PDB file of C-alpha atoms in Angstrom:
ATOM      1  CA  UNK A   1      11.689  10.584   9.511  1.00  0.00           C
ATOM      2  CA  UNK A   2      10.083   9.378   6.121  1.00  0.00           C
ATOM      3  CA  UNK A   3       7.826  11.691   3.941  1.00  0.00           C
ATOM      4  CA  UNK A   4       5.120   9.580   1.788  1.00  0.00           C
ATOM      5  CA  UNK A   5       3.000  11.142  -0.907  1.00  0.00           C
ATOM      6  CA  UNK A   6       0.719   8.681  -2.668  1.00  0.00           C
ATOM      7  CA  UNK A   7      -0.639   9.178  -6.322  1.00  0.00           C
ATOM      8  CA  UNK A   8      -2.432   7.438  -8.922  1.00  0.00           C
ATOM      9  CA  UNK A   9      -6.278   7.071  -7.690  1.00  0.00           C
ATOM     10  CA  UNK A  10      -9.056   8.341  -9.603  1.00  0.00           C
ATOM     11  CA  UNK A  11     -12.565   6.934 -10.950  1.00  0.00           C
ATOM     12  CA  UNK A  12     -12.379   3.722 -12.963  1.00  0.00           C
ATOM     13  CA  UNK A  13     -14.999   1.213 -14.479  1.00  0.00           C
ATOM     14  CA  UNK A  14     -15.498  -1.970 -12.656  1.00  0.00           C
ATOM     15  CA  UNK A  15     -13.102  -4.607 -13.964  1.00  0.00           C
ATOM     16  CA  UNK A  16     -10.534  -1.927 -15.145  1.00  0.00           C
ATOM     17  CA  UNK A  17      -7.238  -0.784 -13.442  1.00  0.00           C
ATOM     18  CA  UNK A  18      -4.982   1.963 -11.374  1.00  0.00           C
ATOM     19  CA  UNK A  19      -1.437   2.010 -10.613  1.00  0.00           C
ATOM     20  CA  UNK A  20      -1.102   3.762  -7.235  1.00  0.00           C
ATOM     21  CA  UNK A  21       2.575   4.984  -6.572  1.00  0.00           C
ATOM     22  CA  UNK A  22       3.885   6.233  -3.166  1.00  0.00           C
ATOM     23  CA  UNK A  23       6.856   8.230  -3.433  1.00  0.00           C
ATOM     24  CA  UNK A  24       8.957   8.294  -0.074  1.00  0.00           C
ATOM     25  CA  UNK A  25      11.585  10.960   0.843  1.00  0.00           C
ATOM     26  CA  UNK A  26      13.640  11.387   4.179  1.00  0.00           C
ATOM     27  CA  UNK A  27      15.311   8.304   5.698  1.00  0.00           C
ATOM     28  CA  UNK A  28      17.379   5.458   3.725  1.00  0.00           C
ATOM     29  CA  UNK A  29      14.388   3.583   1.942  1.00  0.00           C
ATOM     30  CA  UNK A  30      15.850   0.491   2.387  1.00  0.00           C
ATOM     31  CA  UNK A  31      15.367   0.878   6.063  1.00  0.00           C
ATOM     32  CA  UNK A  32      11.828   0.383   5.717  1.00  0.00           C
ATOM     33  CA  UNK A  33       9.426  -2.342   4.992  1.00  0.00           C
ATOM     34  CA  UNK A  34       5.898  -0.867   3.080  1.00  0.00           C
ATOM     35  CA  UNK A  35       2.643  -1.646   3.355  1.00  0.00           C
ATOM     36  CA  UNK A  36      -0.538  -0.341   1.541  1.00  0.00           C
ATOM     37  CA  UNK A  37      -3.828   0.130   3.399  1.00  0.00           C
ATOM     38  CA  UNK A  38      -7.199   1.360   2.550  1.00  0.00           C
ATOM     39  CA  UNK A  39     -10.711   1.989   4.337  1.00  0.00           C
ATOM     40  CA  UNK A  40     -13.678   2.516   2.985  1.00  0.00           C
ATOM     41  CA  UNK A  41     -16.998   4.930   4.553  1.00  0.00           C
ATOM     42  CA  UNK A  42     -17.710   2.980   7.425  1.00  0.00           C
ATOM     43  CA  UNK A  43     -15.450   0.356   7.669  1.00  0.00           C
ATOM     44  CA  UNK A  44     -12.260   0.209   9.521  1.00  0.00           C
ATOM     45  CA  UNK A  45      -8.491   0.740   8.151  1.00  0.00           C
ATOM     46  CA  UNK A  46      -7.688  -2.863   6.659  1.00  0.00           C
ATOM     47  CA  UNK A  47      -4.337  -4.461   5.349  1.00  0.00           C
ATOM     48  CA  UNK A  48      -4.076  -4.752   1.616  1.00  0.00           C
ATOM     49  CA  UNK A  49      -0.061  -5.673   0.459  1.00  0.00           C
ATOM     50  CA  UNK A  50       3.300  -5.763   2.126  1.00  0.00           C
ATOM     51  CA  UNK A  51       6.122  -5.712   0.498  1.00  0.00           C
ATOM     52  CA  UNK A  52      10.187  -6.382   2.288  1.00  0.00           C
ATOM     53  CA  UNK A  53      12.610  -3.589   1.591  1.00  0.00           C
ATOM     54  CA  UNK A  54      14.907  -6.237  -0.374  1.00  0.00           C
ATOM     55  CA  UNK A  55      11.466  -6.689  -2.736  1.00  0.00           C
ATOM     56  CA  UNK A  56      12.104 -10.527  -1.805  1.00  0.00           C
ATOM     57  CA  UNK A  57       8.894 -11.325  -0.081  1.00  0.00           C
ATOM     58  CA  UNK A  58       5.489  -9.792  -0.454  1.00  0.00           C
ATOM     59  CA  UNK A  59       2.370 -10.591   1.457  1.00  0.00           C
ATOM     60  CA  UNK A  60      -1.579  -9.865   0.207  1.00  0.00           C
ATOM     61  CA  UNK A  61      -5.206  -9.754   1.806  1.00  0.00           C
ATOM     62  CA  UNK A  62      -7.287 -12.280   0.790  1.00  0.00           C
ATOM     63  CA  UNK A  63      -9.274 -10.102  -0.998  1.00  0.00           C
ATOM     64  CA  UNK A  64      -7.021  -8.628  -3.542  1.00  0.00           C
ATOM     65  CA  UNK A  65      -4.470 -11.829  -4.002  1.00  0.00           C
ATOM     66  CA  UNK A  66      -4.571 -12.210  -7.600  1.00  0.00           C
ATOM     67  CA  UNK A  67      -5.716  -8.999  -8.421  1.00  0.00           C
ATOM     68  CA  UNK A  68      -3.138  -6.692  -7.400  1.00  0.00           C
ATOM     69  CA  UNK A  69       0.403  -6.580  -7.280  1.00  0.00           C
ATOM     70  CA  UNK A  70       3.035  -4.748  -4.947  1.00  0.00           C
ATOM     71  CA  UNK A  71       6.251  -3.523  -5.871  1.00  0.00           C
ATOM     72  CA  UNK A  72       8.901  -1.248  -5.116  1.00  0.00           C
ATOM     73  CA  UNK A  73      12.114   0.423  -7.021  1.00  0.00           C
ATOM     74  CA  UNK A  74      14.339   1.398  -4.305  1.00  0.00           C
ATOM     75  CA  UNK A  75      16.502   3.460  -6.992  1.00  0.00           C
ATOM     76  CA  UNK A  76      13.707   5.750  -7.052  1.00  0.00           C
ATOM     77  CA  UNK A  77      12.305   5.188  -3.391  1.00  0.00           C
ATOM     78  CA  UNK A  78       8.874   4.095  -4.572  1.00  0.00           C
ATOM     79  CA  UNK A  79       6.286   1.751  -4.271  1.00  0.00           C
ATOM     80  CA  UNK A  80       4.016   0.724  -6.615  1.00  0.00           C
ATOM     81  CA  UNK A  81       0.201  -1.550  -6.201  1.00  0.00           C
ATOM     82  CA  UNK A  82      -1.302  -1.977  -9.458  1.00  0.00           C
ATOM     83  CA  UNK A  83      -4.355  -2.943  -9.295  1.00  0.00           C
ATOM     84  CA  UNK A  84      -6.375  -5.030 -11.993  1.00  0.00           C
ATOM     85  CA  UNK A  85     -10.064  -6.826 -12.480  1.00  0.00           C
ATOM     86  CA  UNK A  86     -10.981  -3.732  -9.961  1.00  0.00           C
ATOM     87  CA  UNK A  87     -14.604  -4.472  -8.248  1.00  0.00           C
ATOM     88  CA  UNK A  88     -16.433  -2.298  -6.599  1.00  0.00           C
ATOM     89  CA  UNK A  89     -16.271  -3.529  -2.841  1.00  0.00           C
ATOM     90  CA  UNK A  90     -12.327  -1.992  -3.895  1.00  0.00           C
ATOM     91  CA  UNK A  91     -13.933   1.633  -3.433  1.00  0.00           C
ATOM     92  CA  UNK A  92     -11.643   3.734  -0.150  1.00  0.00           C
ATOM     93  CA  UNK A  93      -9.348   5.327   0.564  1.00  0.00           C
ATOM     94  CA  UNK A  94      -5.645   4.427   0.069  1.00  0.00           C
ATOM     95  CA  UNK A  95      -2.416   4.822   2.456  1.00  0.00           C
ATOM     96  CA  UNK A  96       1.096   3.353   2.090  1.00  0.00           C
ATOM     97  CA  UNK A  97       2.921   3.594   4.958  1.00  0.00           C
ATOM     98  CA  UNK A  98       6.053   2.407   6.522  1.00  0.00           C
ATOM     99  CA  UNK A  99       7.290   0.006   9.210  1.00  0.00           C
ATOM    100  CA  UNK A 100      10.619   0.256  10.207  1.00  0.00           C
ATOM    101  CA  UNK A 101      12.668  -3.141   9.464  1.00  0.00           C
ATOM    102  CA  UNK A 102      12.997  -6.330  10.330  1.00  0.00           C
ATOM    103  CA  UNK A 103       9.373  -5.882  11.710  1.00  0.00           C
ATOM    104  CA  UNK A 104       7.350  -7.541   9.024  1.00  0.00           C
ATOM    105  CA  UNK A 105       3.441  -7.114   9.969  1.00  0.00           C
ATOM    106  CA  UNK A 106       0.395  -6.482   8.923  1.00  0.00           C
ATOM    107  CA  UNK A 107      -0.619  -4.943  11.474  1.00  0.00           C
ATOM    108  CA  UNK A 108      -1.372  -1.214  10.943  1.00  0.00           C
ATOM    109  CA  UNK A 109      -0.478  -0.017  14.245  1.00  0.00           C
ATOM    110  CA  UNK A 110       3.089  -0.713  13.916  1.00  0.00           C
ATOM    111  CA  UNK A 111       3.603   1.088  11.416  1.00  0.00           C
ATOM    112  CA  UNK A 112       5.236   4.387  12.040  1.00  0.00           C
ATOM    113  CA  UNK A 113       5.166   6.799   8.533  1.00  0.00           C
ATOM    114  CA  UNK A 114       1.950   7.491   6.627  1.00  0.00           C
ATOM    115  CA  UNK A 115       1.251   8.973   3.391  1.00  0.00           C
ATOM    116  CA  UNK A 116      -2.074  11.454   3.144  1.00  0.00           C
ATOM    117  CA  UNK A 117      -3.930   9.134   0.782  1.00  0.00           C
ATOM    118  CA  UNK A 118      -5.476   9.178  -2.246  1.00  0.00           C
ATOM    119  CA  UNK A 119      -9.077   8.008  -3.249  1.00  0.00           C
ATOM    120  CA  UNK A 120      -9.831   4.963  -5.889  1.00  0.00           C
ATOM    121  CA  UNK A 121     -13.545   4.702  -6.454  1.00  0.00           C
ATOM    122  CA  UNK A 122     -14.820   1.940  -8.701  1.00  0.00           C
ATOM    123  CA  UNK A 123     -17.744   2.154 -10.367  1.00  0.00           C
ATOM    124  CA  UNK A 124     -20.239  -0.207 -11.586  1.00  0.00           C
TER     125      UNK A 124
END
């Protein structure tokens, strides 16, 4: 079992940025590959960043590459996106969540562990 609380969304100005964190308890971190996720009202649950436990490969949407940045600090069993030149089309709702290794996906249905979210609206 893994326990994920996310932090770090709020309101912010179009172009500005947030650092979301997820903080994971339970399980070995290390035995777990992250991903973050968002959806936004009326859209479906989409694939934003991957990152591998060892922090040696990371994977990005289309839509943020450039933009935001995934990272993780196994010392303190944490993952980080940091998110810059925010638009407004980056308005949802935020998950990380786990996928147990070596799966490496970005597929949202395979992973197993999910934070509760936290919001990041961007306004204009």
């Amino acid at each position: 079992q893994v326990q994920l609380v996310e932090s770090g969304g709020g309101l912010v100005q179009a172009g500005g940025s947030l650092r979301l964190s997820c903080a994971a308890s339970g399980r070995t971190f290390s035995s777990y590959n992250m991903g973050w996720f968002r959806q936004a009202p009326g859209k479906e649950r989409e694939f934003v960043a991957a990152i591998h436990w060892s922090g040696g490969n990371t994977d990005y949407a289309d839509s943020v590459k450039g933009r935001f940045t995934i990272s993780g600090d196994n010392a303190k069993n944490t993952v980080y996106l940091q998110m810059n030149s925010l638009k407004t089309e980056d308005t949802a709702a935020y998950w990380c969540a786990a996928v147990p290794r070596p799966i490496w996906t970005r597929d949202r249905n395979k992973y197993d562990y999910w934070g509760q979210g936290t919001q990041v609206t961007v306004s204009s």
